[in-house]
Amino acid sequence: MKALNTLRVLPLFSNVTDEDADLLSRNSHIRSCKKGEFLFMHGDEITHFYIICRGVMQIFRETPDGHEITNDLFIAGDNVNVEEIISKQSIHTMNAKAVEDTSILEIPISWLKSNFNKLDHIAAILIADISQRLHNVQIEAEHQSTMSATQIVACYLQRLCILYNFDPKGFDLPYSKTLIASRLRIELETFSRTLKNLKEQGIIVSGSHVSFTDVEKATKFACESCSMSEDCTAHNYLHTRLKKSI
Amino acid sequence: MKALNTLRVLPLFSNVTDEDADLLSRNSHIRSCKKGEFLFMHGDEITHFYIICRGVMQIFRETPDGHEITNDLFIAGDNVNVEEIISKQSIHTMNAKAVEDTSILEIPISWLKSNFNKLDHIAAILIADISQRLHNVQIEAEHQSTMSATQIVACYLQRLCILYNFDPKGFDLPYSKTLIASRLRIELETFSRTLKNLKEQGIIVSGSHVSFTDVEKATKFACESCSMSEDCTAHNYLHTRLKKSI
DNA sequence: CGATCGTTTGATCCGCATCAAGATAGGTGG
DNA sequence: CCACCTATCTTGATGCGGATCAAACGATCG
């Protein structure tokens, strides 16, 4: 089965039993969204649970005045709407748009719900995923009100580096600056300006190319006013990562 | 059993089977925190799952420079740390302090984890609770970057009204202004100043007394730049609530 | 009655948003 | 290959909202 192989690559199904995998592949299929296409829109009925196989999805809302507010950017391996398969609401509260050509595994929500107990292992992962998301959102909300725009950007660049397993010494931004700024809830102009400040903090950005020239300084700068600094994953990871790359 | 009666009052256990309730009451007990006392602190081992029976708990972090960041205020019926009983982390990342004298039902996390599957109904509620929390936090993060301080306060006063089932015509703030400001991530001074602006929007606050003089105007003001305005629960609820109270 | 806590008010400052213009680059057609 | 165009980004100038600092005010309490 083609679908079965695809399934196994996804973190969610990495160590699922053969029969479960088989069950899933029979009840799901791959859907593709061209760049700019919507996977679902605010107000649509919630019909499926989605997992991204390839590409990037922008999750966003629109304010009454038409302003777009990016809530998250999901990449391969991410579950798009875990929280929704559980909540009572039957309608999407957000929009999901493909940032680039994207493939999505879709599983009918009704099927998933009725088989939730049987798929013990998967249920556990989904739940862990939600609580992880909750934690991340809380941290980010805290960052918003604690850190300067420059610190927020520094922090984000570090996380990008980890998320995509980029070499801190030099990598290219995976999305447009406009999208990143929106994701970080700052204006494009402000974002652009922060990049200059980052030079002093050991991060050089020119065009879409980023390089950490002084990881020590950069992480210290990004984490200095963060309550999580001690156990900041970005902080610790980048250090070990850099040592390897030297 | 005394504890069993207490259990039944909690939303989480409202329609649990007799045997489950019995099981739970045998494996839990009530703990009390005097005002100012800590239920747990950042760095403590996660040992219990907590549900508040009476009082208020402030969940907060501290930035390196000693600034307190309130993450949430929990009241009777709320689960304090659902997300933690599921995540892999074994250590509290936040502090929990009693705002007033508080009673908490505590359930050993090890027991809960190993009985998670047996307590089917409860697991479902806990999971729904987390996803609800996630949703709320996302909305609030959006509010932070979209609305003015005055709008945020207006919105919060409405939600307070709903949460505590207060009469919109007139009620007293359930916590100190300092705490509310911290909860809303704005400075006390700013909070204080917003209260004057609210008069023009149909909300009069003097001392700790709040009264909505023009619910229509107040809700419109609070929701005007919110992407959820159509399905804003606060908005809709307050209207029906007011009609009743007339 | 002074003392402490919580709140208000005033004055000032700074960061980010906003508005407005350039700059750069990728793409298209002549 | 160049001229043109549009999308994306940068830079500059300005203004506003909320943070910050400082001081006064009011309540409660020993």
XYZ file of C-alpha atoms (C1' of nucleotides) in Angstrom:
552
model
C 0.000 0.000 0.000
C 1.346 3.367 -1.001
C -0.571 5.186 1.703
C 0.720 2.844 4.327
C 4.292 3.773 3.610
C 3.434 7.425 3.794
C 1.809 6.846 7.134
C 4.833 5.225 8.641
C 6.990 8.236 7.873
C 4.781 10.501 9.972
C 5.869 10.886 13.599
C 2.331 10.241 14.726
C 2.248 6.791 13.208
C 5.894 5.897 13.524
C 5.397 3.054 15.944
C 1.823 2.103 15.413
C 0.883 -1.564 15.115
C 0.530 -3.103 11.685
C -3.183 -3.539 11.981
C -3.720 0.035 13.156
C -1.643 1.341 10.297
C -3.629 -0.748 7.912
C -6.865 0.471 9.446
C -5.761 4.061 9.133
C -4.539 3.837 5.584
C -7.898 2.411 4.577
C -9.706 5.332 6.161
C -7.565 8.199 5.028
C -6.243 9.681 1.858
C -3.763 12.252 0.659
C -5.056 15.584 -0.480
C -2.987 18.260 -2.112
C -3.267 22.025 -1.933
C -1.574 24.236 -4.469
C 0.127 27.356 -3.190
C -2.466 29.861 -2.071
C -5.260 27.321 -1.949
C -7.358 26.929 1.184
C -7.533 23.654 3.074
C -10.473 25.034 5.013
C -11.926 28.401 5.875
C -13.439 30.057 8.896
C -17.010 28.878 9.107
C -16.530 25.620 7.226
C -17.757 22.476 8.843
C -15.062 20.435 10.563
C -14.997 17.201 8.600
C -11.446 15.914 8.731
C -8.376 15.712 10.813
C -5.271 16.783 8.887
C -1.619 15.911 9.037
C 0.859 17.651 6.787
C 3.090 15.390 4.718
C 4.870 18.032 2.671
C 4.751 21.805 2.409
C 3.599 24.564 4.722
C 0.183 25.623 5.960
C -0.631 29.035 7.344
C -3.302 29.067 10.020
C -4.818 32.486 10.399
C -7.849 34.588 11.192
C -9.106 37.802 9.803
C -10.135 40.756 11.891
C -13.295 42.632 10.952
C -11.178 45.284 9.215
C -9.606 42.665 6.966
C -6.270 42.346 8.693
C -4.719 38.878 8.607
C -3.489 37.403 11.876
C -1.274 34.380 11.478
C -1.729 31.973 14.298
C 0.745 29.340 13.315
C 2.738 27.871 10.469
C 2.612 24.111 10.201
C 5.111 21.948 8.383
C 5.554 18.298 7.487
C 4.693 16.062 10.401
C 2.486 18.596 12.158
C -1.126 17.941 12.993
C -3.190 20.833 11.801
C -6.276 20.699 13.942
C -5.890 18.281 16.810
C -7.715 20.571 19.172
C -10.746 20.637 16.940
C -11.307 16.912 16.735
C -11.874 17.021 20.457
C -13.768 20.217 21.085
C -17.518 20.418 20.844
C -17.517 23.046 18.138
C -18.456 21.833 14.685
C -17.132 24.737 12.680
C -13.628 25.931 11.894
C -12.699 29.152 13.677
C -9.631 29.705 11.544
C -8.496 29.622 7.946
C -5.847 27.247 6.629
C -4.053 28.300 3.474
C -1.164 26.615 1.664
C 1.962 28.752 1.725
C 3.487 26.514 -0.928
C 2.313 23.381 -2.695
C 1.348 21.060 0.099
C 0.227 17.449 0.650
C -2.034 16.634 3.530
C -3.176 13.330 4.939
C -6.825 13.653 5.802
C -8.769 11.377 8.101
C -12.531 11.671 8.491
C -13.189 13.065 11.909
C -16.205 10.861 12.467
C -14.158 7.751 11.852
C -11.347 8.946 14.082
C -13.711 9.810 16.886
C -15.454 6.488 16.894
C -12.156 4.645 16.817
C -10.411 6.810 19.320
C -10.395 4.199 22.047
C -9.153 1.461 19.789
C -6.213 3.554 18.664
C -4.845 3.853 22.133
C -1.356 4.822 21.241
C -2.439 7.455 18.750
C -4.887 9.055 21.130
C -2.089 9.444 23.654
C 0.126 11.137 21.107
C -2.608 13.500 20.000
C -3.285 14.509 23.548
C 0.383 15.047 24.268
C 0.505 17.148 21.154
C -2.274 19.416 22.329
C -0.728 19.958 25.706
C 2.565 20.739 24.041
C 0.813 23.276 21.838
C -0.837 24.832 24.860
C 2.531 25.152 26.519
C 4.114 26.745 23.453
C 1.319 29.234 22.989
C 1.578 30.274 26.611
C 5.312 30.806 26.312
C 4.869 32.844 23.187
C 2.176 34.981 24.749
C 4.579 35.639 27.564
C 7.313 36.549 25.129
C 5.022 39.013 23.394
C 4.597 41.016 26.548
C 8.093 40.582 27.930
C 10.560 40.772 25.114
C 11.407 43.439 22.542
C 10.675 42.830 18.879
C 14.362 42.213 18.290
C 14.490 39.568 20.989
C 11.389 37.892 19.623
C 12.967 37.676 16.192
C 16.243 36.370 17.610
C 14.320 33.733 19.518
C 12.350 32.745 16.445
C 15.420 32.418 14.238
C 16.874 30.049 16.777
C 13.755 27.959 16.836
C 13.593 27.877 13.052
C 17.104 26.554 13.095
C 16.102 23.717 15.384
C 12.777 22.970 13.751
C 14.323 22.535 10.324
C 17.619 21.212 11.554
C 19.454 24.037 9.821
C 23.118 24.694 10.345
C 23.323 27.770 12.602
C 26.418 28.839 10.696
C 24.271 29.659 7.702
C 20.835 28.913 6.289
C 18.034 30.451 4.273
C 14.712 31.582 5.667
C 12.079 28.991 4.785
C 9.311 31.566 4.279
C 8.965 35.148 3.152
C 9.734 37.902 5.612
C 6.189 39.138 5.296
C 4.898 35.795 6.517
C 7.403 35.552 9.351
C 6.548 39.040 10.554
C 2.881 38.145 10.513
C 3.574 34.923 12.380
C 5.454 36.893 15.058
C 2.668 39.473 15.257
C 4.928 42.359 14.344
C 4.804 44.606 11.323
C 6.991 43.890 8.328
C 8.745 47.237 8.747
C 9.540 46.528 12.370
C 10.768 43.070 11.465
C 13.032 44.504 8.817
C 14.500 46.955 11.281
C 15.189 44.341 13.933
C 17.468 42.501 11.526
C 19.987 45.292 11.668
C 19.994 45.265 15.454
C 20.683 41.556 15.389
C 24.125 42.089 13.917
C 25.252 43.409 17.282
C 23.851 40.282 18.876
C 25.717 37.808 16.757
C 23.148 37.154 14.036
C 23.708 38.391 10.510
C 20.801 38.458 8.109
C 21.214 39.643 4.562
C 18.494 38.967 2.061
C 17.034 35.683 3.133
C 20.317 34.280 4.375
C 20.856 33.963 8.122
C 24.033 33.128 9.957
C 24.782 32.957 13.643
C 28.223 34.415 14.141
C 28.084 34.294 17.915
C 25.645 31.710 19.196
C 26.583 32.346 22.805
C 25.713 36.018 22.554
C 22.614 35.451 20.417
C 21.013 32.939 22.734
C 21.856 34.994 25.783
C 20.254 38.018 24.179
C 17.095 36.194 23.141
C 16.632 34.513 26.500
C 17.657 37.248 28.899
C 14.172 38.307 29.831
C 12.483 34.972 29.318
C 11.227 33.121 32.354
C 12.058 29.838 30.694
C 15.677 30.704 30.033
C 17.070 27.971 32.296
C 15.207 25.230 30.556
C 14.987 26.954 27.199
C 15.268 24.231 24.622
C 16.404 26.588 21.889
C 19.191 27.863 24.064
C 20.574 24.477 25.036
C 20.059 22.857 21.710
C 21.771 25.507 19.670
C 24.853 25.238 21.791
C 25.283 21.515 21.376
C 24.326 21.850 17.737
C 27.012 24.405 17.129
C 29.698 22.392 18.861
C 28.942 19.572 16.490
C 29.121 21.825 13.456
C 32.502 23.268 14.394
C -18.240 9.769 52.438
C -17.648 13.458 52.798
C -15.181 13.558 49.922
C -17.653 11.863 47.638
C -20.140 14.645 48.049
C -17.473 17.206 47.319
C -16.561 15.307 44.192
C -20.050 15.317 42.835
C -20.233 19.084 43.016
C -17.274 19.461 40.690
C -18.158 19.767 37.014
C -15.531 17.207 36.156
C -17.212 14.529 38.202
C -20.789 15.644 37.883
C -21.980 12.623 35.981
C -19.434 10.017 36.820
C -20.584 6.518 37.732
C -20.946 5.578 41.377
C -18.030 3.222 41.324
C -15.741 5.739 39.649
C -16.675 8.370 42.156
C -15.963 5.951 44.930
C -12.655 5.031 43.371
C -11.690 8.652 43.062
C -12.659 9.669 46.539
C -10.512 6.889 47.916
C -7.511 8.103 45.955
C -7.748 11.803 46.519
C -7.953 14.236 49.349
C -8.629 17.873 50.026
C -5.728 20.160 50.661
C -6.000 23.742 51.763
C -3.814 26.718 50.989
C -3.967 29.852 53.056
C -3.837 33.141 51.228
C -0.372 33.725 49.863
C 0.659 30.101 50.262
C 2.093 28.182 47.328
C 0.440 25.058 45.979
C 3.574 24.369 43.989
C 6.535 26.275 42.679
C 8.540 26.374 39.513
C 10.969 23.501 39.653
C 8.931 21.323 42.004
C 8.238 17.789 40.952
C 4.803 17.237 39.459
C 3.131 14.885 41.904
C -0.582 15.635 41.825
C -3.367 16.756 39.647
C -5.355 19.576 41.246
C -8.933 20.743 41.076
C -10.020 23.843 42.907
C -13.018 23.456 45.198
C -13.052 26.909 46.733
C -10.972 30.050 46.395
C -8.631 31.393 43.725
C -5.225 30.287 42.500
C -2.813 32.506 40.628
C -0.638 30.714 38.100
C 2.434 32.710 37.256
C 6.067 32.757 36.271
C 8.897 34.985 37.223
C 11.217 36.599 34.736
C 14.940 36.651 35.525
C 14.587 40.249 36.717
C 11.977 39.231 39.271
C 8.892 40.465 37.454
C 5.752 38.391 38.022
C 3.803 37.279 34.972
C 0.337 35.978 35.739
C -0.655 33.285 33.340
C -4.084 32.539 34.624
C -6.435 32.807 37.566
C -8.276 29.637 38.440
C -11.448 29.404 40.466
C -13.711 26.743 41.905
C -14.290 23.975 39.409
C -11.154 24.653 37.391
C -8.471 22.082 36.808
C -5.146 23.607 37.651
C -2.692 21.545 35.686
C -4.408 19.261 33.226
C -1.758 19.841 30.619
C 0.948 18.662 32.953
C -0.500 15.290 33.758
C -0.141 14.471 30.100
C 3.126 16.068 29.069
C 6.437 14.300 29.440
C 7.924 16.922 31.688
C 8.230 15.952 35.327
C 8.744 19.403 36.780
C 6.409 22.365 37.217
C 7.229 25.256 34.908
C 4.998 27.676 36.772
C 4.140 28.770 40.280
C 0.718 28.375 41.841
C -0.119 30.706 44.708
C -3.358 31.093 46.634
C -4.905 34.512 46.082
C -7.239 33.855 48.972
C -7.819 30.896 51.291
C -8.349 28.008 48.933
C -9.321 24.338 49.027
C -7.952 21.999 46.425
C -8.776 18.413 45.599
C -5.533 16.636 44.871
C -5.187 13.357 43.048
C -1.859 11.562 42.785
C -0.730 11.837 39.226
C 0.643 8.314 39.160
C -2.702 6.901 40.156
C -4.555 9.025 37.643
C -2.219 8.068 34.837
C -2.511 4.361 35.448
C -6.288 4.571 35.688
C -6.725 6.918 32.788
C -8.272 4.323 30.526
C -10.651 3.032 33.140
C -11.993 6.518 33.807
C -13.168 6.934 30.287
C -15.581 9.729 30.833
C -13.151 11.747 32.910
C -10.335 11.420 30.409
C -12.626 12.807 27.736
C -13.490 15.803 29.885
C -9.888 16.510 30.708
C -8.941 16.406 27.068
C -11.800 18.682 26.108
C -10.659 20.999 28.848
C -7.155 21.245 27.453
C -8.337 21.970 23.964
C -10.649 24.625 25.333
C -7.739 26.164 27.183
C -5.664 26.137 24.025
C -8.429 27.900 22.188
C -8.797 30.544 24.887
C -5.092 31.240 25.087
C -4.934 31.682 21.332
C -7.802 34.127 21.386
C -6.218 36.091 24.170
C -2.885 36.214 22.402
C -4.702 37.581 19.411
C -6.448 40.167 21.564
C -3.121 41.311 22.985
C -1.850 42.266 19.573
C -5.107 43.518 18.124
C -6.990 45.427 20.769
C -6.180 48.487 22.847
C -5.712 48.174 26.588
C -9.143 49.685 27.104
C -10.758 47.109 24.850
C -8.951 44.302 26.602
C -10.252 45.486 29.938
C -13.779 45.891 28.604
C -13.637 42.374 27.224
C -12.325 40.989 30.487
C -14.997 42.674 32.587
C -17.599 41.056 30.386
C -16.059 37.670 30.801
C -15.801 38.116 34.548
C -19.456 38.831 34.556
C -20.195 35.579 32.800
C -17.694 33.461 34.682
C -19.084 34.448 38.061
C -22.632 34.865 36.914
C -22.625 38.463 38.095
C -25.415 40.861 37.329
C -24.092 43.171 34.598
C -26.071 45.997 36.180
C -23.675 46.024 39.100
C -21.081 43.813 40.742
C -17.792 43.946 42.625
C -14.442 42.925 41.212
C -13.531 39.527 42.608
C -9.807 40.315 42.825
C -7.570 43.297 43.400
C -6.902 45.615 40.479
C -3.224 44.853 40.753
C -3.931 41.193 40.137
C -6.314 41.841 37.269
C -3.813 44.133 35.582
C -1.162 41.470 35.911
C -3.546 38.853 34.539
C -4.220 41.058 31.515
C -0.510 41.727 31.045
C -0.876 45.444 31.386
C 0.557 47.745 34.019
C -1.538 48.771 36.984
C -1.301 52.412 35.985
C -2.495 51.671 32.488
C -5.318 49.561 33.854
C -6.378 52.358 36.135
C -6.451 54.817 33.264
C -8.524 52.558 31.029
C -11.321 52.602 33.582
C -11.994 56.249 32.881
C -12.188 55.634 29.148
C -14.719 52.902 29.780
C -17.290 55.389 31.000
C -17.714 56.563 27.423
C -18.249 52.950 26.398
C -21.035 52.183 28.811
C -19.076 50.727 31.714
C -18.741 52.615 34.968
C -16.117 51.505 37.453
C -15.706 53.269 40.756
C -13.632 51.677 43.432
C -14.171 48.003 42.972
C -17.743 48.358 41.800
C -18.532 47.773 38.157
C -21.751 48.449 36.332
C -22.644 48.118 32.690
C -24.830 51.086 31.830
C -24.934 50.326 28.122
C -24.276 46.672 27.374
C -24.897 47.149 23.667
C -22.229 49.801 23.385
C -19.799 48.041 25.705
C -19.870 44.737 23.882
C -19.630 46.419 20.528
C -16.622 48.357 21.691
C -14.857 45.321 23.123
C -15.504 43.156 20.097
C -15.046 45.614 17.269
C -11.548 44.509 16.336
C -11.861 40.903 17.439
C -11.892 38.217 14.791
C -14.261 36.176 16.917
C -16.842 38.889 17.240
C -19.567 36.988 15.381
C -19.362 33.991 17.622
C -18.147 35.867 20.659
C -19.678 34.123 23.621
C -19.240 37.097 25.895
C -21.064 39.299 23.469
C -24.047 37.044 22.965
C -24.296 35.936 26.533
C -24.278 39.375 28.049
C -27.159 40.422 25.869
C -29.428 37.595 26.865
C -28.263 37.953 30.433
C -29.188 41.593 30.492
C -32.593 41.019 28.999
C -33.308 38.648 31.834
C -32.128 41.113 34.464
C -34.297 43.938 33.179
C -1.454 58.434 64.930
C 2.042 56.916 61.773
C 2.625 52.903 58.764
C 1.745 50.014 55.114
C -0.843 48.533 51.107
C -3.440 49.402 47.064
C -4.760 52.729 43.858
C -4.801 57.105 41.283
C -2.783 60.862 38.837
C 0.741 63.381 36.480
C 4.918 63.880 33.557
C 7.996 61.835 30.542
C 9.991 58.547 27.450
C 10.530 54.838 24.235
C 9.138 51.207 21.080
C 6.474 49.974 17.703
C 2.819 51.050 14.263
C 1.686 53.806 10.598
C 2.218 56.348 6.442
C 4.926 57.349 2.523
C 8.797 56.600 -0.729
C 12.538 54.396 -2.480
C 15.137 50.038 -3.529
C 15.795 45.318 -5.109
C 14.719 41.309 -7.434
C 12.250 37.991 -10.177
C 9.419 37.513 -14.122
C 7.420 38.751 -18.692
C 7.189 40.364 -23.141
C 9.092 43.001 -26.808
C 19.332 41.883 -23.889
C 16.780 45.535 -22.374
C 12.651 47.849 -20.753
C 8.836 47.224 -17.869
C 6.118 45.433 -14.086
C 4.852 43.652 -9.918
C 5.912 41.623 -5.557
C 8.803 41.952 -1.759
C 11.555 44.389 1.097
C 14.037 48.516 3.038
C 14.395 53.117 4.747
C 12.822 57.434 6.475
C 9.670 60.528 9.083
C 6.115 60.971 12.336
C 2.759 59.920 15.913
C 0.513 57.379 19.474
C -0.117 54.039 23.178
C 1.433 52.212 26.940
C 5.576 51.587 30.129
C 8.097 53.868 33.478
C 9.150 56.956 37.190
C 7.509 59.781 40.813
C 4.356 61.545 43.937
C -0.047 62.038 46.068
C -4.176 59.914 47.771
C -7.180 56.852 50.355
C -8.110 53.047 53.133
C -7.085 49.693 56.691
C -4.557 48.352 60.769
C -1.783 47.882 64.702
